[in-house]
mmCIF file of C-alpha atoms in Angstrom:
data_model
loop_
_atom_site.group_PDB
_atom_site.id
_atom_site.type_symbol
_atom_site.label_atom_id
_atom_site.label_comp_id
_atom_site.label_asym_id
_atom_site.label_seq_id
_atom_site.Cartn_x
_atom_site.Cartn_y
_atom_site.Cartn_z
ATOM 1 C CA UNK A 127 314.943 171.563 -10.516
ATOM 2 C CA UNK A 128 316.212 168.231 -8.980
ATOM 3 C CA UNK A 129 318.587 166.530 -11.277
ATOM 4 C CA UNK A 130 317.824 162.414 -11.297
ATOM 5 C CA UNK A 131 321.223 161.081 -9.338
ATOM 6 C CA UNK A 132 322.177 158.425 -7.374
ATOM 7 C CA UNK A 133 322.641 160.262 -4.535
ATOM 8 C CA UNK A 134 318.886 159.995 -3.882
ATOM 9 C CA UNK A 135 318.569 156.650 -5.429
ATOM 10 C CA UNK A 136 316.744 157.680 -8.309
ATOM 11 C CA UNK A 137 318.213 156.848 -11.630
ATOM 12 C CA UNK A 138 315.760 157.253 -13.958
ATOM 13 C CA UNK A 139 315.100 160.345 -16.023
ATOM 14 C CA UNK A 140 313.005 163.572 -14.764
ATOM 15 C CA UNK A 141 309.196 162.721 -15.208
ATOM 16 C CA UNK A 142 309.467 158.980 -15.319
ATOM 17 C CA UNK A 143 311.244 158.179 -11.956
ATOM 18 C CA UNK A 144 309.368 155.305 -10.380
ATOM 19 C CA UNK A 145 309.080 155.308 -6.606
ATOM 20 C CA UNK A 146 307.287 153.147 -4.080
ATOM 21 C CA UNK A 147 305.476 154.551 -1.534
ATOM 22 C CA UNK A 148 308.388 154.370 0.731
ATOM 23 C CA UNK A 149 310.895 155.750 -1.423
ATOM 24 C CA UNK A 150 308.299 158.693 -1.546
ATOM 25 C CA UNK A 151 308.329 158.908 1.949
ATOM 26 C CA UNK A 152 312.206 159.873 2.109
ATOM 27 C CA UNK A 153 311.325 162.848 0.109
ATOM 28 C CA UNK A 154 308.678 164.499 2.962
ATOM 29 C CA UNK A 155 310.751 167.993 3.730
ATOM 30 C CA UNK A 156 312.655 166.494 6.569
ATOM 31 C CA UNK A 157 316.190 166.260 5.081
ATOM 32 C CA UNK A 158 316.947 169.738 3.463
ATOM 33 C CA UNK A 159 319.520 168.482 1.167
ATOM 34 C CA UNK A 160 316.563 166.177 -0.349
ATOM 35 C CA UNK A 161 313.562 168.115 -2.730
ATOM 36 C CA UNK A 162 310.482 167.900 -1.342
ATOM 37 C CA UNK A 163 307.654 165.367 -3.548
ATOM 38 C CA UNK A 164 304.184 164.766 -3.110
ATOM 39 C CA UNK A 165 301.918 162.975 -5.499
ATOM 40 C CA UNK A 166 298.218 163.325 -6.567
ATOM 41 C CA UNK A 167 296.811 160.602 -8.301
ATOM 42 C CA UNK A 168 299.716 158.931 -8.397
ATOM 43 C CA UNK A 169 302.089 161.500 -9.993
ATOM 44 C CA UNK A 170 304.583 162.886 -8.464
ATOM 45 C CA UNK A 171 305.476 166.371 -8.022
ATOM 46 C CA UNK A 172 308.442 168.438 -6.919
ATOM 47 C CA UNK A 173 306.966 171.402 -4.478
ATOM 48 C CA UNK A 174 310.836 171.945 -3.307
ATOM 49 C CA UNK A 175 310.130 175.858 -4.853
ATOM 50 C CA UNK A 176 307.582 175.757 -2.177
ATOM 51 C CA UNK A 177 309.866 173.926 0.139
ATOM 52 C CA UNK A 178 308.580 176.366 3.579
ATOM 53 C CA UNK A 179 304.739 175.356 2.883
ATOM 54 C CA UNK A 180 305.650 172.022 2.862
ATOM 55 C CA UNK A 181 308.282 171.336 5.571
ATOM 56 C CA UNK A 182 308.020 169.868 9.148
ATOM 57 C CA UNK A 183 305.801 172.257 11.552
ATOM 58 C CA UNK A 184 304.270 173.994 8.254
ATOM 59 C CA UNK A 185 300.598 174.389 6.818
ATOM 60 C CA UNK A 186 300.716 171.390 3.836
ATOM 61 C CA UNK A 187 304.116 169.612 5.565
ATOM 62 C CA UNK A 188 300.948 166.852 5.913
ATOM 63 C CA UNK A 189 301.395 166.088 2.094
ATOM 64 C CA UNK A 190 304.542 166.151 1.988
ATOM 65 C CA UNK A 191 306.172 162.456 0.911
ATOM 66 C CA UNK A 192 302.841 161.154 0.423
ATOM 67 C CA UNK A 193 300.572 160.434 -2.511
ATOM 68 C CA UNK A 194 297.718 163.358 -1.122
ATOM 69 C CA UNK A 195 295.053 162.645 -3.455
ATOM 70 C CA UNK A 196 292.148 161.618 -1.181
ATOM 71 C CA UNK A 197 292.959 164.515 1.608
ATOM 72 C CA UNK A 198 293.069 166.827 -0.919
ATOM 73 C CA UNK A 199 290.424 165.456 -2.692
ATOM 74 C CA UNK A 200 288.173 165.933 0.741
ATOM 75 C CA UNK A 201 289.821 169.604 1.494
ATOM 76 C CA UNK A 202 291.780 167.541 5.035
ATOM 77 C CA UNK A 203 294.569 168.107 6.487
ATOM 78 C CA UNK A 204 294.623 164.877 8.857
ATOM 79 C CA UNK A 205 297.143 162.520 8.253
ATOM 80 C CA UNK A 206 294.866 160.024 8.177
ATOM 81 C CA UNK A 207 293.192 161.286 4.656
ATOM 82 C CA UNK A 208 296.787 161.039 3.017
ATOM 83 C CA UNK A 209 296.378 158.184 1.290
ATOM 84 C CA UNK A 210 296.625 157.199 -2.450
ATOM 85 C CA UNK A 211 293.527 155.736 -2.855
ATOM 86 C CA UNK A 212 290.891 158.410 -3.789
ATOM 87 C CA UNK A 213 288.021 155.593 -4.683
ATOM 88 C CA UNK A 214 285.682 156.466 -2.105
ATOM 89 C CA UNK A 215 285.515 160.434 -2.811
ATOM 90 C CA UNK A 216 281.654 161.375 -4.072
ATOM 91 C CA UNK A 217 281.515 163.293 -7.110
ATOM 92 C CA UNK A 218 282.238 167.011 -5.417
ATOM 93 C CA UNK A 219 285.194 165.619 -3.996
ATOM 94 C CA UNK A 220 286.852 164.706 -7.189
ATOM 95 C CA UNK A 221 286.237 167.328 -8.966
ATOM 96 C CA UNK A 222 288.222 169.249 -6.040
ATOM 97 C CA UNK A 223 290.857 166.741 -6.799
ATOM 98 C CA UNK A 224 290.998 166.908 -10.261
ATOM 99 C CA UNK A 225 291.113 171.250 -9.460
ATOM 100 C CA UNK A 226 294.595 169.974 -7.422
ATOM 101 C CA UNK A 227 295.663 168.383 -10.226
ATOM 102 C CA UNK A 228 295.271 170.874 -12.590
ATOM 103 C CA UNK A 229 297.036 173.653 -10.283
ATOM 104 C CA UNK A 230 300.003 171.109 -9.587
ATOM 105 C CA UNK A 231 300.463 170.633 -13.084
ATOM 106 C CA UNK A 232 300.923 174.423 -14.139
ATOM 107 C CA UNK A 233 302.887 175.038 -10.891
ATOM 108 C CA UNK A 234 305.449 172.063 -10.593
ATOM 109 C CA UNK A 235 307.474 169.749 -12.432
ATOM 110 C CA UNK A 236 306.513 166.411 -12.899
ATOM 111 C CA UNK A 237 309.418 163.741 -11.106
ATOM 112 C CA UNK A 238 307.606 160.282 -11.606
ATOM 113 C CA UNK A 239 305.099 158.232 -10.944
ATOM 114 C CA UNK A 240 304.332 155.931 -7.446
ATOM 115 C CA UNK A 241 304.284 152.496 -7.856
ATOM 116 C CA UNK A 242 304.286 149.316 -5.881
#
């Protein structure tokens, strides 16, 4: 698991790093000496185990360094659906989400939390 250092600029402990959505962004599969985050509901998870589903020119390299949680929430892949806020999903939709959640939970370590 990624160990909290300042060589990434995170300083905080494992599960309660705070990152903006830019900080987030440095962490999108792009720089292989950097884990690989995405978020859901603004939580962030480490996928670096699943680093090859998530990098550049791969299937879910879409989420990658984003806060996912309405594309996922709406089963897209478009860029355009990565975004944070999930407020307009209809009920279906978020119980997909909250499906995501619950499989990124029992598959990868929490890192933080986005904030801005």
């Amino acid at each position: 698991m990624f160990a909290a250092n300042a060589d990434y600029g995170v300083r905080s402990a494992p599960g309660t790093t705070k990152f903006t959505p830019q900080q987030l962004a440095e962490f999108n599969g792009t720089d292989d000496s950097k884990p690989v985050y995405l978020a859901l509901k603004g939580v962030v998870y480490n996928v670096s185990s699943a680093r090859k589903m998530y990098s550049p020119g791969s299937g879910y390299a879409v989420f990658a360094g984003k806060d996912a949680s309405r594309a996922l929430g709406m089963s897209s892949m478009k860029p355009d659906d990565c975004v944070a806020d999930y407020s307009t999903l209809n009920a279906e939709q978020m119980e997909t989400l909250d499906k995501w959640v619950l499989f990124y939970q029992k598959k990868y370590d929490i890192v933080g939390v986005v904030s801005n």
